[in-house]
Amino acid sequence: MALANGRQGGSGRLDWVQGGGQLHLQLSAPVTRQGWELDVDAGGATLRGLEGGPRRAADAAGLLRDSTGWDIPLAALGCWLRGAQAPAAAFGPARITYAPDLLPRRIEQAGWVVEYAGWAPGSFDGPALPLRDRGPPRRGSGAPGGGCLGWAR
């Protein structure tokens, strides 16, 4: 994953586990050797790995941004990782470009662009899953506060 905010930039790793109404993220920045863990459930978000101890807030994305400077659209990212648009009420309308197989090739939403290299068939009756992306999701064209994220299946 790579992020930039117009003044600073860096790369790192984001491990995402979601299910049962809970989200667990592990974020690490190898160059600075910093790492954080974010747990989100119906009660709010807890961020660990900060100087001074864990912090808790109702808004997970705001907590992450305010504590680390990483501006990651968490609520949208979960949708985009599955090849779906994020809720329009929160992120505005999405513009989706489809490949000949009628699966998304590109999603543009809330100033972010996500491109998919292709899709792998799901196991058993599961849905198709995005292949490793053609390029990491990115925000606009280098706009301040923007960033890009990459993921592995």
Short mmCIF file of C-alpha atoms in Angstrom, two decimals:
data_model
loop_
_atom_site.label_atom_id
_atom_site.label_comp_id
_atom_site.label_asym_id
_atom_site.label_seq_id
_atom_site.Cartn_x
_atom_site.Cartn_y
_atom_site.Cartn_z
CA MET A 1 0.00 0.00 0.00
CA ALA A 2 1.18 3.54 -0.66
CA LEU A 3 -0.27 6.73 0.76
CA ALA A 4 0.44 10.41 0.26
CA ASN A 5 -1.13 13.48 1.77
CA GLY A 6 0.39 16.16 -0.44
CA ARG A 7 3.32 16.77 1.95
CA GLN A 8 4.41 13.31 3.03
CA GLY A 9 4.16 9.84 1.58
CA GLY A 10 5.08 6.31 2.41
CA SER A 11 4.32 2.68 1.89
CA GLY A 12 3.18 -0.07 4.15
CA ARG A 13 1.02 -3.11 4.55
CA LEU A 14 -2.63 -3.40 5.45
CA ASP A 15 -4.08 -6.78 6.52
CA TRP A 16 -7.89 -6.76 6.53
CA VAL A 17 -10.13 -9.30 8.32
CA GLN A 18 -13.86 -8.64 8.37
CA GLY A 19 -16.83 -10.71 9.48
CA GLY A 20 -19.52 -11.07 12.09
CA GLY A 21 -19.96 -7.32 12.43
CA GLN A 22 -16.30 -6.82 13.28
CA LEU A 23 -13.27 -5.51 11.43
CA HIS A 24 -9.63 -6.06 12.35
CA LEU A 25 -6.85 -4.20 10.53
CA GLN A 26 -3.14 -4.52 10.99
CA LEU A 27 -1.19 -1.67 9.47
CA SER A 28 2.57 -1.51 9.28
CA ALA A 29 5.08 0.92 7.82
CA PRO A 30 8.33 -0.99 7.34
CA VAL A 31 10.54 2.05 6.74
CA THR A 32 9.57 3.69 10.04
CA ARG A 33 8.99 0.32 11.75
CA GLN A 34 5.65 1.55 13.04
CA GLY A 35 2.65 -0.70 13.36
CA TRP A 36 -0.94 -0.31 14.47
CA GLU A 37 -3.93 -2.54 15.06
CA LEU A 38 -7.44 -1.24 14.56
CA ASP A 39 -10.46 -3.16 15.86
CA VAL A 40 -13.95 -1.99 14.94
CA ASP A 41 -17.28 -3.29 16.17
CA ALA A 42 -20.73 -1.92 16.91
CA GLY A 43 -19.35 -0.17 19.99
CA GLY A 44 -16.72 1.86 18.10
CA ALA A 45 -13.07 1.59 17.18
CA THR A 46 -9.90 0.92 19.18
CA LEU A 47 -6.47 1.74 17.79
CA ARG A 48 -3.41 0.11 19.40
CA GLY A 49 0.30 0.70 18.86
CA LEU A 50 0.23 4.41 19.63
CA GLU A 51 2.51 6.28 21.96
CA GLY A 52 0.52 6.78 25.15
CA GLY A 53 -1.53 3.64 24.71
CA PRO A 54 -4.69 2.64 22.87
CA ARG A 55 -7.24 5.21 21.72
CA ARG A 56 -10.95 4.66 21.25
CA ALA A 57 -13.50 6.59 19.16
CA ALA A 58 -16.85 6.07 17.46
CA ASP A 59 -15.46 6.87 13.98
CA ALA A 60 -12.79 4.36 12.90
CA ALA A 61 -11.59 6.28 9.83
CA GLY A 62 -11.38 9.51 11.83
CA LEU A 63 -9.50 7.80 14.65
CA LEU A 64 -6.99 6.34 12.19
CA ARG A 65 -6.54 9.65 10.35
CA ASP A 66 -6.23 11.77 13.50
CA SER A 67 -3.84 9.35 15.22
CA THR A 68 -1.59 8.28 12.34
CA GLY A 69 -2.20 10.69 9.46
CA TRP A 70 -3.35 7.79 7.25
CA ASP A 71 -6.52 8.89 5.41
CA ILE A 72 -8.07 5.55 4.44
CA PRO A 73 -11.77 5.41 3.51
CA LEU A 74 -12.40 2.29 5.60
CA ALA A 75 -16.14 2.00 5.00
CA ALA A 76 -15.64 2.27 1.24
CA LEU A 77 -12.51 0.12 1.08
CA GLY A 78 -14.34 -2.98 2.28
CA CYS A 79 -16.77 -2.63 -0.61
CA TRP A 80 -14.09 -1.87 -3.18
CA LEU A 81 -12.03 -4.91 -2.09
CA ARG A 82 -15.02 -7.03 -3.12
CA GLY A 83 -15.54 -5.15 -6.38
CA ALA A 84 -18.66 -3.31 -5.23
CA GLN A 85 -19.44 0.37 -4.99
CA ALA A 86 -19.57 1.92 -1.53
CA PRO A 87 -22.91 3.28 -0.28
CA ALA A 88 -23.82 6.37 -2.33
CA ALA A 89 -25.35 8.07 0.72
CA ALA A 90 -21.92 8.22 2.36
CA PHE A 91 -19.55 8.33 -0.63
CA GLY A 92 -21.58 9.77 -3.48
CA PRO A 93 -22.41 8.09 -6.75
CA ALA A 94 -19.97 5.65 -8.29
CA ARG A 95 -18.99 5.44 -11.92
CA ILE A 96 -18.38 1.80 -12.80
CA THR A 97 -16.79 0.58 -16.00
CA TYR A 98 -17.49 -3.07 -16.81
CA ALA A 99 -15.31 -5.59 -18.64
CA PRO A 100 -16.76 -7.81 -21.39
CA ASP A 101 -17.52 -10.47 -18.74
CA LEU A 102 -19.82 -7.86 -17.07
CA LEU A 103 -17.68 -7.70 -13.92
CA PRO A 104 -16.25 -4.34 -12.80
CA ARG A 105 -13.03 -3.26 -14.47
CA ARG A 106 -12.90 0.16 -12.76
CA ILE A 107 -14.78 1.95 -9.98
CA GLU A 108 -14.51 5.71 -9.47
CA GLN A 109 -16.07 7.03 -6.28
CA ALA A 110 -15.47 9.80 -3.75
CA GLY A 111 -12.40 10.91 -5.68
CA TRP A 112 -10.84 7.43 -5.55
CA VAL A 113 -10.13 5.19 -8.54
CA VAL A 114 -9.96 1.39 -8.21
CA GLU A 115 -8.93 -0.74 -11.20
CA TYR A 116 -9.26 -4.52 -11.37
CA ALA A 117 -7.01 -6.74 -13.49
CA GLY A 118 -9.68 -9.44 -13.71
CA TRP A 119 -11.66 -11.84 -11.62
CA ALA A 120 -11.12 -15.37 -10.31
CA PRO A 121 -14.06 -17.73 -9.97
CA GLY A 122 -15.27 -18.11 -6.40
CA SER A 123 -15.11 -21.44 -4.63
CA PHE A 124 -18.27 -23.57 -4.65
CA ASP A 125 -21.20 -21.16 -4.89
CA GLY A 126 -19.16 -18.13 -3.81
CA PRO A 127 -18.92 -14.98 -5.87
CA ALA A 128 -16.06 -14.17 -8.22
CA LEU A 129 -13.16 -12.46 -6.47
CA PRO A 130 -10.96 -9.64 -7.79
CA LEU A 131 -7.51 -10.66 -8.97
CA ARG A 132 -4.54 -8.65 -7.88
CA ASP A 133 -5.27 -5.14 -9.08
CA ARG A 134 -3.81 -3.51 -12.19
CA GLY A 135 -2.71 -0.59 -10.10
CA PRO A 136 -3.49 0.33 -6.53
CA PRO A 137 -6.66 2.30 -5.81
CA ARG A 138 -5.74 5.94 -5.91
CA ARG A 139 -7.35 9.20 -5.07
CA GLY A 140 -7.70 11.55 -8.02
CA SER A 141 -4.50 12.56 -9.72
CA GLY A 142 -2.19 13.37 -6.85
CA ALA A 143 -4.66 15.59 -5.02
CA PRO A 144 -3.65 16.65 -1.50
CA GLY A 145 -4.97 14.20 1.03
CA GLY A 146 -5.01 11.49 -1.58
CA GLY A 147 -3.42 8.14 -1.53
CA CYS A 148 -3.38 4.76 -3.10
CA LEU A 149 -3.87 1.35 -1.60
CA GLY A 150 -2.90 -2.06 -2.86
CA TRP A 151 -4.03 -5.46 -1.71
CA ALA A 152 -3.28 -9.09 -2.22
CA ARG A 153 -5.84 -11.85 -2.32
#
